[in-house]
Structure formats: C-alpha cells, structure tokens
C-alpha cells in the first residue's frame, strides 16, 4: 500500500487549503516510492487495442501526437518523446493501488490514473486541464512549471494537442521519485523531463453542466420519459398574436424544470456517475458461478472490484435497495444494504467482512451475478 | 376574411368550456363557407418536392400510406382514398386566411394548416393526435366519430399509420360545408367520407417536455454555453468512497438547474418557438432592396409575412429590442419596438399602420433586411 504524506497536513487541512484552489508541490508525498509498473510493461500495454495511449514528440520543431496502439518504439531514440497511457487503473492492479491513498475524495470525483513515460526533453507541452490532478513522480526526474489561473490563450499546436501560450511560473520545481505535484483545473502547466521518467497522474474530473444536461436528455429519451405535452386548459384570449406572454413563458420554463424530478434525476445521476469513463478490461468467467460455490467462496476468498469499475450509492438509495454499477441501476434486497455498501466503498473485501453474508441468499445471488458479469473477481490466493 | 361563429360563445367562453377539455361540433362555424383552394390545386401541390403530402387508402383491406410528391392519381379511382397536405399555409395565401379567425389563440401554439381531400369511403383511419385541432369542413360531407379520452391501445396499421383500436363514440356527427369539429389532444377520432370532401385542419401543437429539453441542450452546445465544471472547493473528507452524499447530489442538481437561467433560456425559447415547423416557400427578391425604396414602399404598399413564418416576442424583450424570427434572435433599435410588435402580431400590414415609420432609418433597414431574406414580401396591388 502507498502511504500518502500531505506535508503533515490532515486530508481535511489539505482540502481546505489547496483543493480546487491552488497548486502545490508535495515533497516526498510517497516515501521510498517504487514504481508500480515499469516502462517496458507500459510500452507493452500501449501496443494493445483496448488501451488508450498517445505518443507525443517534436519533429522539425513541430509538435506531433500519435494515438496507439503502437507496433514499436524503435524509431524514437532516447530523447524528446513521451508516451502517455490513459486509465491505467483498468489494466494494472498494481498501478491502481496508487489511487487508494486518495480515497479521502469520493470515488465519483475520480476520473482515472494516467501514466506517463518520458525520455529527457520529452513533454506533452504546456497546457491547461479540466482536471484536478495529483502527478506522482516515479523513477527519474522532471521539472514542472505551473502558471497562475487566469486569461490564457489556448491554441492547437497539433490537431490533437491543445496548448497554452507561454506563461509565468508560480511554481517551478524539480520532482524526484515520491514527490507529488497537485494542480487544480485552470492552472497552466508543463512538465519537462530531465532524466528518463515515469509519472502517474491521479485525475479527478467534474462534469460540465452541458454534459450533465445532454446526458439527462439521453436518459429521458432512452427511458421514454418526458413525453408529456404542455397543457394550457386555462388559456386566456390573446390579443397580441405574436406575443409569448410572461405567463406562457413561465409555464414553458416550469415544464422544463418539472423534468428534474428527484425520482428520475437521481436514477440518472447514479447511472451517469457510474458510466464507464474508459474501456474496462472485463474477463468473463468460463462458467457462471453457482450460488453454492459463491456461498462457499465468500468464506474462503477475497473478492475484488474490476479496475476502473464504478459502483456508487446515494445516502437514501442504499437503504432502499438501489445502487448504481457501471452505468446501470442495480436493485437488491434492502436487507443486504450493509454488504452492498461495503462493495461500493472498498475495492477488495475479504472473508473477515463478507463471510457473515455467505448464507444470505439475496447477497449470494447478487455476488454471483457480479462475478458472472466480470464486474468483481476472485482474489488470487498468494 | 372568414368569420368564425363559436356557437355564439365568446372566444373566452369557448376556451373556458372546451379548449383542451372536450371535443365539440361547431355547426356553421363558418357561414356560407367557400373552399379557399380546390381539389385540383391541392393535387398539384402534392406533386411538388417541398410540399409534405400523404396518400392513404386501403388495398385488399390493408391500410396503405404513401408519401408525396406524387406523379399522378389516375390509378386511384373515385373511392376509398384520401390525400393529406401538411403546412398548406406555407404554400397558399388563400388557405392561410383560415388561420386568422383563430388568432384568439397565440401564434406560438399554432402548428399548421392541413388540408385533406377525400373520396367517399376515404379516411386516414381511427387515430389519436397530440394536437388540438379545428377540422373545418369544406365542400362535401364527412362523418366524424370521436371517442372519449382514456386508455386506448395504439398500433401501427402500416409503418406510417399509427391507429387506435375501435372506440365508443361520444360524438358521431355528419359535417357539411362550414361545420367545424374541435378535438383536443388524446381523444380518438375518425373521419369517414360520405361525399367527396375537402377539409382543413387548423392544428395547435404543444411541445413535449423532452423535445424542449433536447432543444435546450442543442442550443447550449451550438452557442458553446454550459461548459462550466462542477466546483467543490469546500469538499469535506469522505469516509465512504462509494457514496454520493446528499450534499453532492444537491450540488449536481443545482449545477443542472443553474443552466435554466432566464437570460439564456428566454433566447432559447424564442428561437425554439419560432423555429420553422415545416419547409418555408421562400422566394428571394431578384435584387436587395435599397433603404430609399423601402422607405418609399412603406407609404404605398402593404407588406406581408411569409406563410408559415414564425415571429414572436416576449413582453419584456420587445421593449429591449429583441424578438425572434424563424428560429433566430433579431436585435433592433428599441425605439422601433411598436412597429416590430405590429410585424409580429399581424400577417399583413398596410401604409395606414406603417407609413409613419417610413422615415425611421432603423425600421427601414430592418424591413429591407426582412424583405431581402424573403421573410416578408410586398402585397401585390389589386
Ligand atoms: O505526464 C505528462 O506528461 C502530463 C501530465 C499532465 O499534464 C497531467 O496529468 O495533467
Ligand atoms: O382529414 C383527415 O382525414 C384527418 C384529419 C385529422 O384527423 C386531424 O386533423 O386531426
Ligand atoms: Co495536465
Ligand atoms: Co387527427
């Protein structure tokens, strides 16, 4: 397990002082840091179809970006390029452990873990993100420059690279293994590699209002909701044919607002927040699990949530037997709420917490179905 | 001009008693009714590409529907078919006059004028509409059956014909020229032609909540609005990683609701309500009008709004120099508000109301631009 030291602040102190407010270098946030994955493994992952990866380099002083999968890296030499891999938590159990120290933030705020391998001089260029990010330096050495939030001009340095004009640094620091830099959304930043480097970005993305609204519209359409027509049985005679009266405007607005009904909007929100952000590496079991097997396994084996899978609940829905898994509502017997809560709150669960549920038919069936879908899997015995 | 007699009720009494509440036969709503267009002209229109038309008939007892344009009607014989033409107000000035008696309803509620030519036995079949409709009987004779609102099973009698199962009639009446039947949304109805018939449906459609929401989402996207991300600088440490707290749920909901800001939502509503419902028959002038010409013409000629064109204002925007024309916001000098109001409230305007604006540069330019776009045109001299 990675042990996070936030400059000796409590997590709450860190949130109060820095979260969404200002960037900071957290020296030796991880003491004695060991890379959870090595450069060769990363290069291998970026050869796979389902892994989202990108190479960034300069050619004749022009920024270039290429999307994976890649066949080889031979032509790239030892300098001035970097390889970025998205959603590493979906593909590497070891790397996913880097997310755990950040559980003082709710999982729904998390986007993914991104890995970056860079040779000296390599960089993705100066840019601004919509993310809160904790960039954890692994082996190697990188210099980070961060500018202040404000009016910065963005431009496409390449069709796939949105860069920002040169900025003055409010942070200019060399990071070594175990150092972390936290950067809130809107602060321009740039990492320049000094020594062949691995770094790991734990990214938190909040949704934009419009993505929420579009998602909600899609949800209503998919569920054939929202078909009710505006009604105006109390209409008054109009003398101005071209006028939309205040009263009519208000009833149109009310019609829209009435869609945001908690019963519907909460289901949408649950589905929306748990929708997969990146492709999952689902491995289906060869055969469906029987409830007898599962009942037995819960007393002998740990079970683990698939890397990147999102499973959340609301304070009230968990009591009502509703949670949200991978973009869908999951209904369960409210009696097993405490056990489902454990599944949502913890990546890995061992018999010490679940064996007492091993004879509860509703829970056993639920776990069988999650195992059958490949959303959870059995922890390998050591 | 067509003179409407609502069974000697005032329009307000009619609204109170029937509008959106129950169907009614309005005997001799139009006294001495003369068809505004004849069957041959309709048949001709249905041969044009830009006119939306439909033939409905039975073949071996199977309902059939074909969409226009049609090349000829020779094979159809003298019985058991009908031809329906949508948005006739966009293509026939004379027919469009049939809308005028219904101006006690605001224009934004209007959808279109539909014409129906039917031979004996012809019908589009029993169905339910989302429309309030005034079906005005022209020449010929038709029997109308209307059932009560309630649980009716709908089914596709043909892929383009949504029909309803047989229903008990609460109205069963023969309509002759000048009779009108008013049917609110949700009441099943069926017209069976007794003598070769022309009828004209003045249809009022309210939008569904979901079409409003989808339209609003599109509006925000088109205008690059709604990009703001959820912010949570006051975040508290989470102990349950899988929980979406009540507080977080509320801030997500607030984020959505904050999009429905009046400044933005009113512009959207104006654009949305004036968006063309059916193809307009725009004829561009050969050459742009000069302001000198327009200034002169306003004192000598009437100007007329293109059939089907929608031009609305809100009570407050008209004073601020904003109205909405054909799906777009139109900005004008607030000094000319009274004249723009006239344009939105009236289909045709003569020098008696507009000549006093003929020297107002802002108004003259505005009219020139409307004429240039083919949204308004000069009334032919008699
Ligand atoms: O690792 C890199 O090169 C870029 C990292 C970064 O900018 C980020 O995680 O926001
Ligand atoms: O004219 C017809 O055949 C159908 C008319 C109708 O059902 C309507 O206008 O709602
Ligand atoms: Co970044
Ligand atoms: Co109908």
JSON list of N, CA and C and ligand atoms in Angstrom, two decimals, chain B residues 114 124-125 127-131 133 135 144 183 187 189-190 201, ligand 4:
[
{"chain": "B", "resi": 114, "resn": "UNK", "atom": "N", "xyz": [-53.61, 21.98, -42.20]},
{"chain": "B", "resi": 114, "resn": "UNK", "atom": "CA", "xyz": [-53.50, 20.77, -43.01]},
{"chain": "B", "resi": 114, "resn": "UNK", "atom": "C", "xyz": [-54.76, 20.64, -43.86]},
{"chain": "B", "resi": 124, "resn": "UNK", "atom": "N", "xyz": [-58.16, 8.56, -43.04]},
{"chain": "B", "resi": 124, "resn": "UNK", "atom": "CA", "xyz": [-56.81, 8.20, -42.61]},
{"chain": "B", "resi": 124, "resn": "UNK", "atom": "C", "xyz": [-56.87, 7.16, -41.50]},
{"chain": "B", "resi": 125, "resn": "UNK", "atom": "N", "xyz": [-58.09, 6.78, -41.15]},
{"chain": "B", "resi": 125, "resn": "UNK", "atom": "CA", "xyz": [-58.26, 5.76, -40.12]},
{"chain": "B", "resi": 125, "resn": "UNK", "atom": "C", "xyz": [-58.40, 6.34, -38.72]},
{"chain": "B", "resi": 127, "resn": "UNK", "atom": "N", "xyz": [-57.52, 7.37, -35.10]},
{"chain": "B", "resi": 127, "resn": "UNK", "atom": "CA", "xyz": [-56.21, 7.68, -34.51]},
{"chain": "B", "resi": 127, "resn": "UNK", "atom": "C", "xyz": [-56.35, 8.70, -33.39]},
{"chain": "B", "resi": 128, "resn": "UNK", "atom": "N", "xyz": [-55.25, 8.91, -32.71]},
{"chain": "B", "resi": 128, "resn": "UNK", "atom": "CA", "xyz": [-55.17, 9.90, -31.62]},
{"chain": "B", "resi": 128, "resn": "UNK", "atom": "C", "xyz": [-54.07, 10.88, -31.97]},
{"chain": "B", "resi": 129, "resn": "UNK", "atom": "N", "xyz": [-54.33, 12.17, -31.75]},
{"chain": "B", "resi": 129, "resn": "UNK", "atom": "CA", "xyz": [-53.31, 13.18, -32.04]},
{"chain": "B", "resi": 129, "resn": "UNK", "atom": "C", "xyz": [-52.79, 13.82, -30.76]},
{"chain": "B", "resi": 130, "resn": "UNK", "atom": "N", "xyz": [-51.61, 14.41, -30.89]},
{"chain": "B", "resi": 130, "resn": "UNK", "atom": "CA", "xyz": [-51.07, 15.28, -29.84]},
{"chain": "B", "resi": 130, "resn": "UNK", "atom": "C", "xyz": [-51.50, 16.72, -30.05]},
{"chain": "B", "resi": 131, "resn": "UNK", "atom": "N", "xyz": [-52.37, 16.93, -31.01]},
{"chain": "B", "resi": 131, "resn": "UNK", "atom": "CA", "xyz": [-52.82, 18.25, -31.40]},
{"chain": "B", "resi": 131, "resn": "UNK", "atom": "C", "xyz": [-54.16, 18.61, -30.78]},
{"chain": "B", "resi": 133, "resn": "UNK", "atom": "N", "xyz": [-57.12, 20.39, -32.48]},
{"chain": "B", "resi": 133, "resn": "UNK", "atom": "CA", "xyz": [-57.37, 20.66, -33.89]},
{"chain": "B", "resi": 133, "resn": "UNK", "atom": "C", "xyz": [-58.80, 21.15, -34.13]},
{"chain": "B", "resi": 135, "resn": "UNK", "atom": "N", "xyz": [-61.11, 21.01, -37.16]},
{"chain": "B", "resi": 135, "resn": "UNK", "atom": "CA", "xyz": [-61.25, 20.48, -38.52]},
{"chain": "B", "resi": 135, "resn": "UNK", "atom": "C", "xyz": [-62.45, 21.18, -39.16]},
{"chain": "B", "resi": 144, "resn": "UNK", "atom": "N", "xyz": [-67.91, 12.26, -38.66]},
{"chain": "B", "resi": 144, "resn": "UNK", "atom": "CA", "xyz": [-66.83, 12.20, -37.67]},
{"chain": "B", "resi": 144, "resn": "UNK", "atom": "C", "xyz": [-67.29, 11.47, -36.43]},
{"chain": "B", "resi": 183, "resn": "UNK", "atom": "N", "xyz": [-61.27, 19.10, -31.65]},
{"chain": "B", "resi": 183, "resn": "UNK", "atom": "CA", "xyz": [-60.85, 17.89, -30.91]},
{"chain": "B", "resi": 183, "resn": "UNK", "atom": "C", "xyz": [-59.56, 18.19, -30.15]},
{"chain": "B", "resi": 187, "resn": "UNK", "atom": "N", "xyz": [-58.09, 12.55, -27.68]},
{"chain": "B", "resi": 187, "resn": "UNK", "atom": "CA", "xyz": [-59.40, 11.98, -28.00]},
{"chain": "B", "resi": 187, "resn": "UNK", "atom": "C", "xyz": [-59.32, 11.24, -29.33]},
{"chain": "B", "resi": 189, "resn": "UNK", "atom": "N", "xyz": [-60.27, 9.73, -32.81]},
{"chain": "B", "resi": 189, "resn": "UNK", "atom": "CA", "xyz": [-61.24, 10.22, -33.78]},
{"chain": "B", "resi": 189, "resn": "UNK", "atom": "C", "xyz": [-61.01, 9.59, -35.14]},
{"chain": "B", "resi": 190, "resn": "UNK", "atom": "N", "xyz": [-62.04, 9.68, -35.95]},
{"chain": "B", "resi": 190, "resn": "UNK", "atom": "CA", "xyz": [-62.04, 9.02, -37.25]},
{"chain": "B", "resi": 190, "resn": "UNK", "atom": "C", "xyz": [-63.04, 9.75, -38.14]},
{"chain": "B", "resi": 201, "resn": "UNK", "atom": "N", "xyz": [-57.66, 21.39, -41.49]},
{"chain": "B", "resi": 201, "resn": "UNK", "atom": "CA", "xyz": [-57.42, 21.24, -40.05]},
{"chain": "B", "resi": 201, "resn": "UNK", "atom": "C", "xyz": [-56.47, 22.32, -39.57]},
{"chain": "C", "resi": 4, "resn": "LIG", "atom": "CO1", "xyz": [-56.47, 13.63, -36.29]}
]
